[in-house]
mmCIF file of C-alpha atoms in Angstrom:
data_model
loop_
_atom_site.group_PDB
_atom_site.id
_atom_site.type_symbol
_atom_site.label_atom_id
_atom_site.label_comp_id
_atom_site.label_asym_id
_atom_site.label_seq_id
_atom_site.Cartn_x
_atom_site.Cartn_y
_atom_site.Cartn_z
ATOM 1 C CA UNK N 1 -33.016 7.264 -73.297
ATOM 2 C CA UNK N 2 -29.810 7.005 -71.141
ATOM 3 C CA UNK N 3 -26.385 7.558 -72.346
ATOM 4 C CA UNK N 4 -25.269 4.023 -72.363
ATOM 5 C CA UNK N 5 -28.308 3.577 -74.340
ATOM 6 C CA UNK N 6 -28.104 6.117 -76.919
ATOM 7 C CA UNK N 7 -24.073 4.776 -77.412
ATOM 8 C CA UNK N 8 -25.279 1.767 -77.881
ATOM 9 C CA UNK N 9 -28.257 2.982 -80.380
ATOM 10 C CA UNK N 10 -26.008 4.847 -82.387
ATOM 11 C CA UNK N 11 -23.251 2.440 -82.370
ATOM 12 C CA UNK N 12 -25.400 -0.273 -83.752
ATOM 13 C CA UNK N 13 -25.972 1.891 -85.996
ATOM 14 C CA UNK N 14 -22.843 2.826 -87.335
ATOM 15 C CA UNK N 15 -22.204 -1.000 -87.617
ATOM 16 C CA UNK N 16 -25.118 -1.694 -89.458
ATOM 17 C CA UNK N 17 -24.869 1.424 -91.421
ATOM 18 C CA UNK N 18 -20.848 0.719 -92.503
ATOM 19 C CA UNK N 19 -21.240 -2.856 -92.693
ATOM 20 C CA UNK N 20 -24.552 -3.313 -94.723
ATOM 21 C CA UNK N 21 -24.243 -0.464 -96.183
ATOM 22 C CA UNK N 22 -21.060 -1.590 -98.102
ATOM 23 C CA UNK N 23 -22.549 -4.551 -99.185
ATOM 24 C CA UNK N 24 -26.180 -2.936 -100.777
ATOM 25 C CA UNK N 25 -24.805 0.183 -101.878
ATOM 26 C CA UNK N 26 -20.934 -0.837 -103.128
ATOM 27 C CA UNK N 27 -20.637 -4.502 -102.985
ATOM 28 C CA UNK N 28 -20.441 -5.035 -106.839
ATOM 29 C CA UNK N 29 -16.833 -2.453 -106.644
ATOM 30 C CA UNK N 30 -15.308 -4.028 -103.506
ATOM 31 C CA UNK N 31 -16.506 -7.143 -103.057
ATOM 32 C CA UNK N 32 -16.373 -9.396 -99.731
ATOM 33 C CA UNK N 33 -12.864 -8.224 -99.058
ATOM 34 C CA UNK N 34 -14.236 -4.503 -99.131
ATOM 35 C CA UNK N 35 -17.276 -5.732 -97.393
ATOM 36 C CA UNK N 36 -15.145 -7.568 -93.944
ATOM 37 C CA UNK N 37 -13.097 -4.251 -93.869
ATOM 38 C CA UNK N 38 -16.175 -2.444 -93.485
ATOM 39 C CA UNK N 39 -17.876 -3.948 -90.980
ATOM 40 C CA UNK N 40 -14.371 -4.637 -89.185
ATOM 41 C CA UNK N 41 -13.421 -0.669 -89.683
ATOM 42 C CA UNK N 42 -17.399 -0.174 -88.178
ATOM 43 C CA UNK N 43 -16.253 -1.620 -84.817
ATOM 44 C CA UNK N 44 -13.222 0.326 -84.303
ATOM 45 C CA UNK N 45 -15.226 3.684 -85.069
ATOM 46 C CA UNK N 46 -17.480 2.341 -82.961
ATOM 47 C CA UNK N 47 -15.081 1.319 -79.921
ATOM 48 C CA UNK N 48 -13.074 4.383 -79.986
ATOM 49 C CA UNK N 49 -15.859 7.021 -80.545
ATOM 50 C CA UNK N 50 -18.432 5.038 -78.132
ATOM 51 C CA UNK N 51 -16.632 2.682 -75.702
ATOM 52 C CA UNK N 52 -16.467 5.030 -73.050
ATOM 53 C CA UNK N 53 -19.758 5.254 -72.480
ATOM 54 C CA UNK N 54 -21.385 1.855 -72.818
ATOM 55 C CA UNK N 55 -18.558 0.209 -73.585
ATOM 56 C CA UNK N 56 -19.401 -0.021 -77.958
ATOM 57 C CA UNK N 57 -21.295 -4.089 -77.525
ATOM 58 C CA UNK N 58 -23.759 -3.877 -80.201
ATOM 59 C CA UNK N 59 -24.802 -6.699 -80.387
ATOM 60 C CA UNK N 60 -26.780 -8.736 -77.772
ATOM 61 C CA UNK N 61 -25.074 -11.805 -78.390
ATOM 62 C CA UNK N 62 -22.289 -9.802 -76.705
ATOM 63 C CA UNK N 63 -24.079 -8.404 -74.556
ATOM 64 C CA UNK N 64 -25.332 -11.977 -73.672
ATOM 65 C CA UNK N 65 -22.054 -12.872 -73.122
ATOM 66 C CA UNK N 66 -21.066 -10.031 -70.972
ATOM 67 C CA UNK N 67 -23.848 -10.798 -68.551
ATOM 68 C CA UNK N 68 -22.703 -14.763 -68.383
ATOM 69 C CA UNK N 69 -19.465 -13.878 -67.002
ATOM 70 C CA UNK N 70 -21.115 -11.566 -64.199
ATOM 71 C CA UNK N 71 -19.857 -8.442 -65.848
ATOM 72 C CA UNK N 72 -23.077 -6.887 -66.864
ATOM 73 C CA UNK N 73 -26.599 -6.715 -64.602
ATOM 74 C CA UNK N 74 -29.931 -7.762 -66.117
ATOM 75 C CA UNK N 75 -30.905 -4.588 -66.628
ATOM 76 C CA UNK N 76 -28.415 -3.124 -68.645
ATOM 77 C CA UNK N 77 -28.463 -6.208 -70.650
ATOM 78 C CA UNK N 78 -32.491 -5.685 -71.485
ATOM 79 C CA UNK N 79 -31.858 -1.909 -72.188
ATOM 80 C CA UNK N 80 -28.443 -2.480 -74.013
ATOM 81 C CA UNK N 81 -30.384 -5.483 -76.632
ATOM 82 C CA UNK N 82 -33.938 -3.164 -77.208
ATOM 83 C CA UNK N 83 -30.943 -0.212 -77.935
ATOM 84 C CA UNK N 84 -29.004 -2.298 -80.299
ATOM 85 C CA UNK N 85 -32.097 -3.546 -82.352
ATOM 86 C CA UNK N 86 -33.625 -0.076 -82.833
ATOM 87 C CA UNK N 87 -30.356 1.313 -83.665
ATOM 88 C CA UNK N 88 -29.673 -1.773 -86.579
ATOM 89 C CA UNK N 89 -33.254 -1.156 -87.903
ATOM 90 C CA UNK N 90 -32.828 2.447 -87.911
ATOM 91 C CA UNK N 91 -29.562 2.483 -90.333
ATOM 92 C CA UNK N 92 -31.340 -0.333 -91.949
ATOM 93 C CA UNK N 93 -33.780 1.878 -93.016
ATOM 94 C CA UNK N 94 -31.322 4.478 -93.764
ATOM 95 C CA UNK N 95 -29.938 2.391 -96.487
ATOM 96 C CA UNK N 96 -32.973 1.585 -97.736
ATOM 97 C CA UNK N 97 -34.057 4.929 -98.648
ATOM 98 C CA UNK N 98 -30.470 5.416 -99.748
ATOM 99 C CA UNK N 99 -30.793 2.518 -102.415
ATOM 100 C CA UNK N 100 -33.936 3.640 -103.191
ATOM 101 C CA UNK N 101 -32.584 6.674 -104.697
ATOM 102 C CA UNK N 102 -31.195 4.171 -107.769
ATOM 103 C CA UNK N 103 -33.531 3.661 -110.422
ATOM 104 C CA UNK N 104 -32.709 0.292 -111.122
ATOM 105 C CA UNK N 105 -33.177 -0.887 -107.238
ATOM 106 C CA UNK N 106 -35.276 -3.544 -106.345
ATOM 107 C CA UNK N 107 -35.219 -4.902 -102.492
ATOM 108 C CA UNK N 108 -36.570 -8.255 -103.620
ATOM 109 C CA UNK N 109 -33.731 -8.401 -106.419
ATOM 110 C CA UNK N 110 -31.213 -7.023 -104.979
ATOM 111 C CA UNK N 111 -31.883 -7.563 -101.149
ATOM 112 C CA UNK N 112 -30.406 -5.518 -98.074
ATOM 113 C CA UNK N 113 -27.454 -7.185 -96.925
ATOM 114 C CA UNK N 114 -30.057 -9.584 -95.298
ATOM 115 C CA UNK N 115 -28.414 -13.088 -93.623
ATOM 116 C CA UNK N 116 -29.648 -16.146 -95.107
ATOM 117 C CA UNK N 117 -28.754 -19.761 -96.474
ATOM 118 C CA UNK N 118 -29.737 -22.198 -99.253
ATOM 119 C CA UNK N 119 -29.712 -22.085 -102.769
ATOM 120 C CA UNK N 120 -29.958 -19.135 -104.176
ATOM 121 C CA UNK N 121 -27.890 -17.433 -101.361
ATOM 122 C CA UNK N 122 -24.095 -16.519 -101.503
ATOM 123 C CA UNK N 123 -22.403 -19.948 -102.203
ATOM 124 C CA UNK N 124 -25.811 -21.924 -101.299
ATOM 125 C CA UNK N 125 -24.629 -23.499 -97.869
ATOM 126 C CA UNK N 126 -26.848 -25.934 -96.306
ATOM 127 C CA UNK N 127 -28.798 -24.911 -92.652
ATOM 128 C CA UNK N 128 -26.497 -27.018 -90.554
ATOM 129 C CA UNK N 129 -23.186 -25.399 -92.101
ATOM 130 C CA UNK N 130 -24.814 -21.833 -91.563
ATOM 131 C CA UNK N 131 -25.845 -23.187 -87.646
ATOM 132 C CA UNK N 132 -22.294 -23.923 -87.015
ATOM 133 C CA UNK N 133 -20.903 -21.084 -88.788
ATOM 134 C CA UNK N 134 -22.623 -18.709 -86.993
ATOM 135 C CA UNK N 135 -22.417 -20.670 -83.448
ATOM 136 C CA UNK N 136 -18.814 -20.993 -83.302
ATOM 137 C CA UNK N 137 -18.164 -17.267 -84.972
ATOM 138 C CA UNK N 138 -19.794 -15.815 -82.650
ATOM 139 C CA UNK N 139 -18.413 -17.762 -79.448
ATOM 140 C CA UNK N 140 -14.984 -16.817 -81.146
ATOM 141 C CA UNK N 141 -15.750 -12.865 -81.425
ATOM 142 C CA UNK N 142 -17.394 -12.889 -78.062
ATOM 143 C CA UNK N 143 -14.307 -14.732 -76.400
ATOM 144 C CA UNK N 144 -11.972 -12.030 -77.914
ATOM 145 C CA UNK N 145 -14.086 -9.224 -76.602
ATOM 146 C CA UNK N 146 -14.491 -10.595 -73.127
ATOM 147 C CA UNK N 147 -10.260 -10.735 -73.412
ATOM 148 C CA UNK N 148 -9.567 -7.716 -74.911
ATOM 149 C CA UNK N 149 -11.747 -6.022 -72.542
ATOM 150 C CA UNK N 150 -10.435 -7.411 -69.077
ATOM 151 C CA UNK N 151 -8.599 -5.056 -66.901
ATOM 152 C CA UNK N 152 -5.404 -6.602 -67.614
ATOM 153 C CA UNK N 153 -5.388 -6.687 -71.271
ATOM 154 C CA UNK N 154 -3.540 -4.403 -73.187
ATOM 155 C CA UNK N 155 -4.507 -0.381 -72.704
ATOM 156 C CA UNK N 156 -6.374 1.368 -75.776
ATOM 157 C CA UNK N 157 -5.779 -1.847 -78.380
ATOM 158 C CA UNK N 158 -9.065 -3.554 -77.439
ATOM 159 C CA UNK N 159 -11.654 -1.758 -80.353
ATOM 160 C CA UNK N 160 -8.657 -2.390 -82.847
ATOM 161 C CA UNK N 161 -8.531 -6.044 -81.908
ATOM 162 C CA UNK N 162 -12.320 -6.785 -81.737
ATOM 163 C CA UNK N 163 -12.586 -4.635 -85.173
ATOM 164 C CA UNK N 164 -9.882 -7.714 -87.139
ATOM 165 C CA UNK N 165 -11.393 -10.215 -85.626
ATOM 166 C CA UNK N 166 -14.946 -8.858 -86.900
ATOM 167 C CA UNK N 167 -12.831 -8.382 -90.711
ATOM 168 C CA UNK N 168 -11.385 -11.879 -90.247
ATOM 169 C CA UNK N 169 -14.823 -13.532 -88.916
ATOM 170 C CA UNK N 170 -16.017 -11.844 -92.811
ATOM 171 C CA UNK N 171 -13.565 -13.156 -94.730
ATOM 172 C CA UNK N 172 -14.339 -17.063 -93.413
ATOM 173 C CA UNK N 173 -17.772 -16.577 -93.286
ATOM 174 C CA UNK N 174 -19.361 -14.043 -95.565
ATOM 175 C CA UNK N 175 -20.323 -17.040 -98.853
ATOM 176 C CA UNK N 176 -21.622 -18.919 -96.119
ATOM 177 C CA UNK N 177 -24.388 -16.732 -94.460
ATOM 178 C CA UNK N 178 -23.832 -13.459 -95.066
ATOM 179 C CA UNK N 179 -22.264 -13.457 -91.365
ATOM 180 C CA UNK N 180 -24.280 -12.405 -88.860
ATOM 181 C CA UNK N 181 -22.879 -13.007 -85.203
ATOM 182 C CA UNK N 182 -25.117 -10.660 -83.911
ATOM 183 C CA UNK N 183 -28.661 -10.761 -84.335
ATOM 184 C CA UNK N 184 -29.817 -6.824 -84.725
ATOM 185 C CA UNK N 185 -27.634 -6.824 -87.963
ATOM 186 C CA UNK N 186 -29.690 -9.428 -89.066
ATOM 187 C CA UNK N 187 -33.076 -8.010 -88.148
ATOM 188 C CA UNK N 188 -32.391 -4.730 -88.864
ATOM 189 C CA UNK N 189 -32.263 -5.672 -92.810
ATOM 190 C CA UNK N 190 -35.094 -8.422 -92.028
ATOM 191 C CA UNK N 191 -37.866 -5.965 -90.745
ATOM 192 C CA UNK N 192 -37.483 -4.355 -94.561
ATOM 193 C CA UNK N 193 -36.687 -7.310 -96.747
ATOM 194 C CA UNK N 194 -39.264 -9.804 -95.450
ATOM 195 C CA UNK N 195 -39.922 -13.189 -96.753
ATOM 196 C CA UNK N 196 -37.108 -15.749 -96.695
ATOM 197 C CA UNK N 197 -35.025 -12.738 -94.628
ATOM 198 C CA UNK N 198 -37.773 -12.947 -91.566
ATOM 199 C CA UNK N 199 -38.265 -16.470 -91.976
ATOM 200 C CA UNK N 200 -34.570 -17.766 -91.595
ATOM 201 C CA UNK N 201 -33.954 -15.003 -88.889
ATOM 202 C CA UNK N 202 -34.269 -17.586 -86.013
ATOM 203 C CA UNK N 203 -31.065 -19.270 -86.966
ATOM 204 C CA UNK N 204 -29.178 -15.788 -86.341
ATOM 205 C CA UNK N 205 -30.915 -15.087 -83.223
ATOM 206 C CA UNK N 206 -30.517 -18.393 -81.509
ATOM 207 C CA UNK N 207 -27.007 -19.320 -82.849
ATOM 208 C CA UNK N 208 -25.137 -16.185 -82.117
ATOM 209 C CA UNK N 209 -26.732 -15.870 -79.000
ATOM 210 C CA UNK N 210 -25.817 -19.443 -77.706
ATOM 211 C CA UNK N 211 -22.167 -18.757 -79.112
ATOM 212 C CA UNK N 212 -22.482 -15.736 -76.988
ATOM 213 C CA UNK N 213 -23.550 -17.167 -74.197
ATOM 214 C CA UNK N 214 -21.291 -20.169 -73.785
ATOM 215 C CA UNK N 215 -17.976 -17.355 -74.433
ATOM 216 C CA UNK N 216 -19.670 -15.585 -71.319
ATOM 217 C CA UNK N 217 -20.086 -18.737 -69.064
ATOM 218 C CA UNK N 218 -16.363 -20.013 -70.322
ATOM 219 C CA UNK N 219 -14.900 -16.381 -69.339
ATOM 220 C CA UNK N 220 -17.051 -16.014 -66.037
ATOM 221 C CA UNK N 221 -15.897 -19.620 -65.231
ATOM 222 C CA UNK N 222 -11.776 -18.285 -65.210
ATOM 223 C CA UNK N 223 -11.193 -20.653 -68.438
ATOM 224 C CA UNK N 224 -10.909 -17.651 -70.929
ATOM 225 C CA UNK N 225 -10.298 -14.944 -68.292
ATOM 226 C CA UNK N 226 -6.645 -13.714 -67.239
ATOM 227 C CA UNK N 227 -5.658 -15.321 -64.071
ATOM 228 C CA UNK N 228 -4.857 -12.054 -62.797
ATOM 229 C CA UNK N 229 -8.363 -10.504 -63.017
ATOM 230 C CA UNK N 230 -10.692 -11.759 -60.223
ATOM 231 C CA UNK N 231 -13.976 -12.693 -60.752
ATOM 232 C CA UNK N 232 -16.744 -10.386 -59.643
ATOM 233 C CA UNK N 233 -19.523 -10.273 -56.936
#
C-alpha cells in the first residue's frame, strides 16, 4: 500500500472511528451536539496529522470532486476511494467489537451509527428530504474543501475550516439521515448492520457522490475557484 494510501486508510478511519464512534458508544451523554463536534474534531485530526501526505479526503465523494476540477488523476482517485472504504469498514468494525464488550448491546437494537431514513429513523424523514439533504450537503462540504484547499486560500486554516463545516453540516442534518456526505462512513457501519442499513445505502452513495461531483465540475469550471489560481493541464 502506498503512503497516500495508507493516509487515506487511516484517516478514514479516524473519521469513522471519532464520528461513529461517538454516536454508538456515547450518544445517549452528548447527544447530536456531541456527535457534529466529533466528527467535525475527526477532520481536523485528520487534516493536520494526514494532509501532507494525501492531502486527508476521505471520502470519495471528495475525492470525486477533486478529480472533476482536474486536480486529481484517475488513478489516485480509484486507489484513494478502495483506501477510504477499507479504512471506514475497518474502524467500523473496531466499534463493533468495542460495543460488543456491553452486555446489554444489541446491533439490531441499537444499530452502528448506520445512515438511513423513514419511520423509525431519527426524526422519520421521507426519501426525497434525505436525497436532497445529502445532495446539497455534500456539494456544500465539497465546495469548501476545493476553496480551502486552493493555493491561494489562507495558509494552515484549511483542516480547521473543512472540520466546522463537517460540525455545522451535523447539526442541520443529523435527525434527518444520520448525515452521511460521504459514502465509506455509510458502508463502513452497513457491511455490519445489514438489513435496512445495506438496503438504503444507494441513496448515500449516489447522492453524495453527485453533490461531489457537480462541486468539482463548478470549481474546475473557475465558478467556485479563486480567480487568481489557474486552472490546470
Amino acid at each position: 500500500m502506498s503512503g497516500k494510501a495508507l493516509a487515506e486508510f487511516i484517516g478514514t478511519f479516524i473519521l469513522v472511528f471519532f464520528g461513529v464512534g461517538s454516536a454508538v458508544l456515547m450518544g445517549t451523554h452528548i447527544g447530536f451536539h456531541g456527535i457534529a463536534m466529533a466528527f467535525g474534531l475527526s477532520i481536523v485530526a485528520a487534516a493536520y496529522g494526514l494532509g501532507a501526505i494525501s492531502g486527508a479526503q476521505l471520502n470519495p465523494a471528495v475525492s470525486l470532486g477533486f478529480l472533476a476540477s482536474g486536480r486529481m488523476g484517475g488513478g489516485d482517485f480509484v486507489t484513494y476511494c478502495i483506501a477510504q472504504i477499507l479504512g471506514a469498514v475497518a474502524a467500523a468494525g473496531v466499534v463493533y467489537v468495542i460495543a460488543s464488550g456491553k452486555a446489554d448491546y444489541s446491533i439490531t437494537q441499537n444499530g452502528l451509527g448506520q445512515n438511513g431514513w423513514g419511520t423509525g429513523y431519527n426524526g422519520g424523514y421521507t426519501m426525497f428530504a434525505a436525497l436532497v439533504f445529502e445532495f446539497v450537503a455534500t456539494f456544500l462540504f465539497v465546495t469548501v474543501i476545493l476553496g480551502a484547499t486552493q493555493t491561494d486560500a489562507p495558509a494552515g486554516f484549511g483542516g480547521l475550516a473543512i472540520g466546522l463545516t463537517l460540525a455545522g453540516i451535523h447539526l442541520v442534518g443529523i435527525d434527518v439521515t444520520g448525515v452521511s456526505v460521504n459514502p465509506a462512513r455509510s458502508i463502513g457501519p452497513a457491511v455490519f448492520a445489514g438489513g435496512q442499513a445495506l438496503s438504503q445505502l444507494w441513496l448515500f452513495i449516489l447522492a453524495p457522490l453527485a453533490g461531489g461531483a457537480l462541486a468539482g465540475a463548478l470549481h474546475g469550471a473557475g465558478i467556485t475557484r479563486s480567480p487568481h489560481v489557474k486552472p490546470r493541464g
